[in-house]
CSV table of N, CA and C in Angstrom, one decimal:
chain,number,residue,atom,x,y,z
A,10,UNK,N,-4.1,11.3,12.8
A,10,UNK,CA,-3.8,11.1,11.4
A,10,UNK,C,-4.0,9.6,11.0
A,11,UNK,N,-4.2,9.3,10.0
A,11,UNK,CA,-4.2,8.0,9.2
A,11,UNK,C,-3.5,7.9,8.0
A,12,UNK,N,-3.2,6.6,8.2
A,12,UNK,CA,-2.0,6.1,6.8
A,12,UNK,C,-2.5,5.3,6.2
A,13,UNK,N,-2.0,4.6,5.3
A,13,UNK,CA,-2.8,3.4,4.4
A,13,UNK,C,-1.6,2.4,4.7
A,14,UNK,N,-1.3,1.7,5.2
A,14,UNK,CA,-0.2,0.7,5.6
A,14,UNK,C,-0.3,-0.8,5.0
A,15,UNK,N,0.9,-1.0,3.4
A,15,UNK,CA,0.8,-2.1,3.2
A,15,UNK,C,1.9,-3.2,2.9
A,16,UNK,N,0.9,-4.5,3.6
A,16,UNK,CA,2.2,-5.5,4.0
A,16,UNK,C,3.4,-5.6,2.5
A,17,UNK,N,4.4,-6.3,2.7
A,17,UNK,CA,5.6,-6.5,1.2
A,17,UNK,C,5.2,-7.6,0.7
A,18,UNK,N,4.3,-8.7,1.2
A,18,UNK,CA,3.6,-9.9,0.7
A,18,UNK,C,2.4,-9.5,-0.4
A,19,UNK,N,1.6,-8.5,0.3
A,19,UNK,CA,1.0,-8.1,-0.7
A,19,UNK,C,0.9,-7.3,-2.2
A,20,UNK,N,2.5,-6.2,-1.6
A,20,UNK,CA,2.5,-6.0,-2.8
A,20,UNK,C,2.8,-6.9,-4.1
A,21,UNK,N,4.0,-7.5,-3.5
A,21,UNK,CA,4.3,-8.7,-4.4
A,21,UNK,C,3.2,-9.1,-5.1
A,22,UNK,N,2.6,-10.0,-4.0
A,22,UNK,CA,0.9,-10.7,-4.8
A,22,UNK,C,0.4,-9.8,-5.9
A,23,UNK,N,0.5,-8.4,-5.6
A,23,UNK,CA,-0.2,-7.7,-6.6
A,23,UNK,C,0.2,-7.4,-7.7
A,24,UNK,N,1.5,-7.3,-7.6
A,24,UNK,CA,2.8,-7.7,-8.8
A,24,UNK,C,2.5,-8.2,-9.7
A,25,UNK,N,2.7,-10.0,-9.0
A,25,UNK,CA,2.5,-11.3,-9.9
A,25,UNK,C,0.9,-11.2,-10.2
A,26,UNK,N,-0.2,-10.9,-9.8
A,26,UNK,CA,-1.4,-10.7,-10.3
A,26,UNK,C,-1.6,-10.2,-11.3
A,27,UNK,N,-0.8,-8.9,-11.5
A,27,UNK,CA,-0.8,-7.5,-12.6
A,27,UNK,C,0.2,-8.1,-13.9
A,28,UNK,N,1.1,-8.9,-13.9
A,28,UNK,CA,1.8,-10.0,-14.8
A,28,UNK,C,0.9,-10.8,-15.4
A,29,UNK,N,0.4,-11.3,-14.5
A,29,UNK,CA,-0.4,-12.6,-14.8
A,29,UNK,C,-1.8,-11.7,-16.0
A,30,UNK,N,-2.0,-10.7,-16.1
A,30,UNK,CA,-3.1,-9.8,-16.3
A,30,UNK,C,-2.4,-8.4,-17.3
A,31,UNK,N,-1.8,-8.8,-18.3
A,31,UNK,CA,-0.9,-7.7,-18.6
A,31,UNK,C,-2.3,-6.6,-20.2
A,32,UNK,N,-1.7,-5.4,-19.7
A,32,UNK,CA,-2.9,-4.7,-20.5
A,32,UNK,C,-2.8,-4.3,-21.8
A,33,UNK,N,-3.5,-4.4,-22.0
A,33,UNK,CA,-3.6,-3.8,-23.9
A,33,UNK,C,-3.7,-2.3,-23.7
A,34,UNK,N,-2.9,-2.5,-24.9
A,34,UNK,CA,-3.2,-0.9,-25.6
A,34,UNK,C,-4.7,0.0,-26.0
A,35,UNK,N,-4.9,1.3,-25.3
A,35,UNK,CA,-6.3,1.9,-25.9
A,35,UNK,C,-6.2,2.1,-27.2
A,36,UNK,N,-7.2,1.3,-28.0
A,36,UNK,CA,-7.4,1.8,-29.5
A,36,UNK,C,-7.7,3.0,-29.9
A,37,UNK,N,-8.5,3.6,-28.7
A,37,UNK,CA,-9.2,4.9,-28.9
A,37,UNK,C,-8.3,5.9,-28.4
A,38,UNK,N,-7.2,5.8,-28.2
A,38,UNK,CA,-6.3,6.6,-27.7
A,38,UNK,C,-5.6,7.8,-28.9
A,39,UNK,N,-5.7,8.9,-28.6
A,39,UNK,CA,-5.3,10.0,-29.6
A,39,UNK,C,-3.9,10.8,-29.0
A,40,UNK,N,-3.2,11.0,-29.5
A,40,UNK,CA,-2.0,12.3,-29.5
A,40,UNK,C,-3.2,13.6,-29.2
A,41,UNK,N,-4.0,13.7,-30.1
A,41,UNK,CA,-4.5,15.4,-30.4
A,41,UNK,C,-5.5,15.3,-28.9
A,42,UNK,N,-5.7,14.6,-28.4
A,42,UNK,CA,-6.8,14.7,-26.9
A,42,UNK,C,-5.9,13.8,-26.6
A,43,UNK,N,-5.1,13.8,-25.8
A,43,UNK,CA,-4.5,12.8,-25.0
A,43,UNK,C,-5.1,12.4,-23.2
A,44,UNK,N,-5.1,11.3,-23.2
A,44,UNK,CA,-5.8,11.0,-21.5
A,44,UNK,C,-5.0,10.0,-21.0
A,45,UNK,N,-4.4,11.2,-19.9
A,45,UNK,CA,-2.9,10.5,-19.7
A,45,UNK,C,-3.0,9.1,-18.1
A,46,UNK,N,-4.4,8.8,-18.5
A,46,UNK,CA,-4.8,7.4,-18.1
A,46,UNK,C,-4.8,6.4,-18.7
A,47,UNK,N,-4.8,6.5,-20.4
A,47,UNK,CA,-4.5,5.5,-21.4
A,47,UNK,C,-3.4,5.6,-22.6
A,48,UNK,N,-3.0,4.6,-22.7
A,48,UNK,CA,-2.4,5.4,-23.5
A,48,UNK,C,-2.3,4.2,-24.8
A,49,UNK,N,-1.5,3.9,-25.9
A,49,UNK,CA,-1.8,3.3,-27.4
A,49,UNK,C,-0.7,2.3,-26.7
A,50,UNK,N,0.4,2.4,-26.2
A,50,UNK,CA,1.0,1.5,-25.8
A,50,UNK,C,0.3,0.8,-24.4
A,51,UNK,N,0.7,-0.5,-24.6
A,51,UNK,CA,0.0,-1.6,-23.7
A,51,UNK,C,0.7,-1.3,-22.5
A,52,UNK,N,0.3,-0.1,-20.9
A,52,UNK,CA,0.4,0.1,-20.0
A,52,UNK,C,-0.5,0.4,-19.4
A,53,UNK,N,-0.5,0.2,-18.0
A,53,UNK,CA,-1.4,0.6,-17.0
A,53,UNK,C,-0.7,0.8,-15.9
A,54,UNK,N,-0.8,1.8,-14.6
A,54,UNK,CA,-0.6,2.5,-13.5
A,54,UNK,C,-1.4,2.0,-12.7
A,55,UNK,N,-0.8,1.0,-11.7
A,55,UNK,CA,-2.2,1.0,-10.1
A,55,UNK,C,-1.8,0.9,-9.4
A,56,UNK,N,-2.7,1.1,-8.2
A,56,UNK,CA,-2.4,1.6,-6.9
A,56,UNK,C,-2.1,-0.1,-6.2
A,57,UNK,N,-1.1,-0.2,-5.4
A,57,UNK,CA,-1.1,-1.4,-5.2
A,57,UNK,C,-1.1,-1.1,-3.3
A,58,UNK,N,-2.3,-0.8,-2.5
A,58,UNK,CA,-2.3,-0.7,-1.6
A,58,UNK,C,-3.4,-1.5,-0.5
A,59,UNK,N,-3.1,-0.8,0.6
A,59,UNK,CA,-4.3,-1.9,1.8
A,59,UNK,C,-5.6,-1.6,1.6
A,60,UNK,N,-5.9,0.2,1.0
A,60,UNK,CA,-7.0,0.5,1.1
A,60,UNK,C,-7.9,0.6,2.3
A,61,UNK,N,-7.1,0.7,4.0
A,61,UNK,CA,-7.4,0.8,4.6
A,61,UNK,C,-6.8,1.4,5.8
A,62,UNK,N,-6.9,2.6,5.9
A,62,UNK,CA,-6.4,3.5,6.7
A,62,UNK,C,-6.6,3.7,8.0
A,63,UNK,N,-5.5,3.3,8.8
A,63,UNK,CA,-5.2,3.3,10.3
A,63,UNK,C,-5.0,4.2,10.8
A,64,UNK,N,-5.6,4.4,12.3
A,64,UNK,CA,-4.8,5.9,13.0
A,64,UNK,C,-3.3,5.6,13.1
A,65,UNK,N,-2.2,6.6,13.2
A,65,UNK,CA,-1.2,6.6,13.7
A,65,UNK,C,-0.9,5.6,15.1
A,66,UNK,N,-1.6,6.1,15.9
A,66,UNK,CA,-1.6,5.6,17.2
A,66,UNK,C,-2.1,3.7,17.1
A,67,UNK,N,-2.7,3.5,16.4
A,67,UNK,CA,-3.0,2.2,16.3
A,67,UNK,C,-1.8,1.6,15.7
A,68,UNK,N,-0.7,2.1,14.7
A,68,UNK,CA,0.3,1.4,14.3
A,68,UNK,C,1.3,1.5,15.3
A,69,UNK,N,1.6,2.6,16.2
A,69,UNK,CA,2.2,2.5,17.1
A,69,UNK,C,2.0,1.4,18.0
A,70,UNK,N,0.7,1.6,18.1
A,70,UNK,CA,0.2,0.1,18.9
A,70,UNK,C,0.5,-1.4,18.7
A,71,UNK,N,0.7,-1.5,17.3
A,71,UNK,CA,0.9,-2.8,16.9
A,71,UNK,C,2.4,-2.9,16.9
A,72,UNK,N,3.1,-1.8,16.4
A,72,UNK,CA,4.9,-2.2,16.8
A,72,UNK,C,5.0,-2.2,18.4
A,73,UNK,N,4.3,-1.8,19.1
A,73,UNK,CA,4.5,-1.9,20.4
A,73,UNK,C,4.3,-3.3,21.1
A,74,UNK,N,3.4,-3.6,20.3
A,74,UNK,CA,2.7,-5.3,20.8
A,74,UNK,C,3.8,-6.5,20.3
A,75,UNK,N,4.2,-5.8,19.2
A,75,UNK,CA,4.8,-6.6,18.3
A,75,UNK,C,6.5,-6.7,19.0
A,76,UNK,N,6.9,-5.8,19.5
A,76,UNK,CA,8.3,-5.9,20.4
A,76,UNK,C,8.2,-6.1,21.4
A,77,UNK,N,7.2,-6.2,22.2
A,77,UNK,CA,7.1,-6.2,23.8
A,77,UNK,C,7.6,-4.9,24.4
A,78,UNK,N,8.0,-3.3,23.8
A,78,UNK,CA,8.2,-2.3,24.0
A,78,UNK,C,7.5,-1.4,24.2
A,79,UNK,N,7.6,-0.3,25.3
A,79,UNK,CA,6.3,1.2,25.1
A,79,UNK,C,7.5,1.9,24.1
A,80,UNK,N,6.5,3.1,23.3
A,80,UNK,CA,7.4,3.5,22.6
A,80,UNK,C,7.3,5.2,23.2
A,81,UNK,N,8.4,5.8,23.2
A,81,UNK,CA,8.4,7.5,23.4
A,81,UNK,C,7.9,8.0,22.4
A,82,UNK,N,6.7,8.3,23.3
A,82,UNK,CA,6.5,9.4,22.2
A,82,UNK,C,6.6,11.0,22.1
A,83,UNK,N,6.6,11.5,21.2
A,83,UNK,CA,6.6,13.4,21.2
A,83,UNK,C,5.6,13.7,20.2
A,84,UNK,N,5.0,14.0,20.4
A,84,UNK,CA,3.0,14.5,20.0
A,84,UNK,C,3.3,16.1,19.8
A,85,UNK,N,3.3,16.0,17.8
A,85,UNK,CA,3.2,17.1,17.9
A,85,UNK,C,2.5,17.7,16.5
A,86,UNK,N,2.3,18.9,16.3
A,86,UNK,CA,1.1,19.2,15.5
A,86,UNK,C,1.2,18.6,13.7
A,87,UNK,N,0.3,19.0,13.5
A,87,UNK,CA,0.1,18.6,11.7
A,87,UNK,C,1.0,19.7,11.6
A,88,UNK,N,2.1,18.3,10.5
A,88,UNK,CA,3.4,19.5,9.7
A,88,UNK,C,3.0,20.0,8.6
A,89,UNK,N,4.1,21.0,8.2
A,89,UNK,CA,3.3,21.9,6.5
A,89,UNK,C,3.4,20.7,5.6
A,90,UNK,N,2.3,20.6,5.3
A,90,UNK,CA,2.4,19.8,3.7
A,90,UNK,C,1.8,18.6,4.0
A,91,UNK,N,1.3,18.2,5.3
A,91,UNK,CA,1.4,17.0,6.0
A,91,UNK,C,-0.3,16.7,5.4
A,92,UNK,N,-1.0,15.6,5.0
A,92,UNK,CA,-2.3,15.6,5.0
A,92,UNK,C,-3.1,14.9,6.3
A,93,UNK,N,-4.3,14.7,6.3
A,93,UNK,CA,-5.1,13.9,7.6
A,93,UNK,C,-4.7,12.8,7.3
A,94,UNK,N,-5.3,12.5,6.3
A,94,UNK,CA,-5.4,10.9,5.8
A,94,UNK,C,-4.9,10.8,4.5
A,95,UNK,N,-4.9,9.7,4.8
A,95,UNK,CA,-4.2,8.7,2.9
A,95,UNK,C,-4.1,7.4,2.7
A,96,UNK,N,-4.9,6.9,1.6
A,96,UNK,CA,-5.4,5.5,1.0
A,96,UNK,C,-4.9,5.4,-0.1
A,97,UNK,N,-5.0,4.2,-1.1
A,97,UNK,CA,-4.9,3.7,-2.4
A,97,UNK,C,-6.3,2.9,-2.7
A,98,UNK,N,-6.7,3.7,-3.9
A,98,UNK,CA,-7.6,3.0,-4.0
A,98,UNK,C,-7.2,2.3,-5.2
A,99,UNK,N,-7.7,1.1,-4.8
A,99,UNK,CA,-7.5,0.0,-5.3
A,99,UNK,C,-8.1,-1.1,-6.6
A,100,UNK,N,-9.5,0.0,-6.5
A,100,UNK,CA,-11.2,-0.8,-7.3
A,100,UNK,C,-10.0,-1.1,-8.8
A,101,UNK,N,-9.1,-0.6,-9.6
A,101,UNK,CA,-8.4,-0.6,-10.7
A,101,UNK,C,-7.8,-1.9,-10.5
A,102,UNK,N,-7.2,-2.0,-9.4
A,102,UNK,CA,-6.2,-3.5,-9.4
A,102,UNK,C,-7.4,-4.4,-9.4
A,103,UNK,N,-8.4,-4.5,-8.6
A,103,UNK,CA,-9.0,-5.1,-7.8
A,103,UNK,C,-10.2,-6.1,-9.5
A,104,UNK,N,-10.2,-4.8,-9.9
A,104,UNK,CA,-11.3,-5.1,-11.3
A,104,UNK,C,-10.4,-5.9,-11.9
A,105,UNK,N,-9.2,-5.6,-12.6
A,105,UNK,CA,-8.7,-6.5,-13.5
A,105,UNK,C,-8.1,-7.9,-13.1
A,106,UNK,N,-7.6,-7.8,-11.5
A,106,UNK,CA,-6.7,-8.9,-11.4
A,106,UNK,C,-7.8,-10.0,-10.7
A,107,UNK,N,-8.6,-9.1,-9.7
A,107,UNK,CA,-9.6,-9.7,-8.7
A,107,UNK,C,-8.8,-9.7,-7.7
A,108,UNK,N,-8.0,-8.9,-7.5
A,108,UNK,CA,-7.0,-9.0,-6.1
A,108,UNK,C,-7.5,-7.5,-5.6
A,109,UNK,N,-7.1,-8.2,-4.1
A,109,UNK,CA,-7.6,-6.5,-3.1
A,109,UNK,C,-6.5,-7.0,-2.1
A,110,UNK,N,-5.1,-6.1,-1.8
A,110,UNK,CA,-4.6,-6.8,-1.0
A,110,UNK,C,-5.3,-6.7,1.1
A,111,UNK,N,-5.1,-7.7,1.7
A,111,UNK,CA,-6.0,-7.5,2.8
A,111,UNK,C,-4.9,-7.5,4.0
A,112,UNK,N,-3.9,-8.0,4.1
A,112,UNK,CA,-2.9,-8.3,5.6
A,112,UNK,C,-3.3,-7.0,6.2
A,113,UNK,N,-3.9,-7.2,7.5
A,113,UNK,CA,-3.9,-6.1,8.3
A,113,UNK,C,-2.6,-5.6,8.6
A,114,UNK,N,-2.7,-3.9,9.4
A,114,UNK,CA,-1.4,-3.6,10.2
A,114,UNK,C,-0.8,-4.3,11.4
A,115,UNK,N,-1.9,-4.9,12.2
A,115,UNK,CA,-1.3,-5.9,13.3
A,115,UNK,C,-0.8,-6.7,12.5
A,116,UNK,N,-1.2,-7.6,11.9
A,116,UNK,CA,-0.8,-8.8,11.3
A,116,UNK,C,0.8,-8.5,10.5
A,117,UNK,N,0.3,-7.8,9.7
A,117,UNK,CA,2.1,-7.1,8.6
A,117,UNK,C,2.9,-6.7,9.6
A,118,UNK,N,2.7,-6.0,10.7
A,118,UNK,CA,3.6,-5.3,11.6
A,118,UNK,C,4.2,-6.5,12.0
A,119,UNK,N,3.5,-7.7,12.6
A,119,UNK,CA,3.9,-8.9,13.6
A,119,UNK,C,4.9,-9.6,12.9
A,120,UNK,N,4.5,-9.9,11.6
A,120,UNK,CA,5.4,-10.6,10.3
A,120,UNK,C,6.5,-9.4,10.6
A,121,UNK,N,6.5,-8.7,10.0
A,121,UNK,CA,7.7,-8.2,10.1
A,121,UNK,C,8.6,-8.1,11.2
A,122,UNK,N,8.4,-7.9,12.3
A,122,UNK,CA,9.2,-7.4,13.4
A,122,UNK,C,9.5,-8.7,13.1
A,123,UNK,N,9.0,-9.7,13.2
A,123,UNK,CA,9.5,-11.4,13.3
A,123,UNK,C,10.3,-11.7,12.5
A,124,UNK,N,10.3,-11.4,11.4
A,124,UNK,CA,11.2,-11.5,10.1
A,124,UNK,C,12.6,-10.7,10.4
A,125,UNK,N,12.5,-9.2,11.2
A,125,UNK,CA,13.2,-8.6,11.1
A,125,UNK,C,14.2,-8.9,12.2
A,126,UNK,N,13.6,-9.5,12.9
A,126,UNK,CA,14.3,-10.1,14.7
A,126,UNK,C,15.1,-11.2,14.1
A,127,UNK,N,15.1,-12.0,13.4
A,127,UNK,CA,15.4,-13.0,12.9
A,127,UNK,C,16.6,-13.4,12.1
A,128,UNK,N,16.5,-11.9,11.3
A,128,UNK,CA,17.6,-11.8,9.8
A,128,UNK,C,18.3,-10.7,10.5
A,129,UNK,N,18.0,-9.8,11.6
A,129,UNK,CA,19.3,-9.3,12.5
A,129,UNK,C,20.0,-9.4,13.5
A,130,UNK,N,19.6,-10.6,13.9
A,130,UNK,CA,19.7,-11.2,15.2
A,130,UNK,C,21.1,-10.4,15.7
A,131,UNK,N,21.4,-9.8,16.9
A,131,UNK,CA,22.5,-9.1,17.2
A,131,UNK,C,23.9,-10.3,18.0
């Protein structure tokens, strides 16, 4: 399976990009045909992700690297409802703000665990 895994720095970034970039209203926007991608008030919806989908086992990998720990695993089938894969696609943020967020899963995983070693220290 694959996930789309994205760092908390980049959402941010994408945040303050999407601020920095705030949208107008569609003129052509109607009640009687409504297209519930625009609308007369000045909003927009985006995907604020990595846009790059990892195996499971590869993020395992990187918390593994990232603690110095093997992790247990129990390997078991695709659950109901469960999909293969999943991304955000991003071409919407990417067009208006010019941002594409990029922190890999090694990289975001490592920051984190470090961050998180740190601010819970036992």
């Amino acid at each position: 399976m694959k996930r789309d895994f994205t760092y908390i720095d980049d959402i941010v970034t994408g945040i303050v990009k999407v601020c920095d970039h705030p949208p107008a209203g569609s003129k052509t926007w109607s009640g009687d045909a409504p297209d519930p991608g625009s609308s007369y008030a000045p909003y927009k919806v985006y995907n604020i992700g990595n846009n790059n989908p990892v195996q499971l086992m590869d993020y395992i990998g990187a918390l593994e690297k990232a603690l110095g720990k093997v992790a247990e695993k129990e390997m078991l089938p695709l659950q109901q409802g469960d999909v293969p894969a999943t991304y955000a696609d991003v071409s919407d943020l990417e067009r208006d703000t010019g941002y594409k967020p990029s922190t890999s899963v090694e990289e975001g995983v490592a920051k984190f665990v470090d961050w998180y070693t740190k601010h819970y220290r036992s």
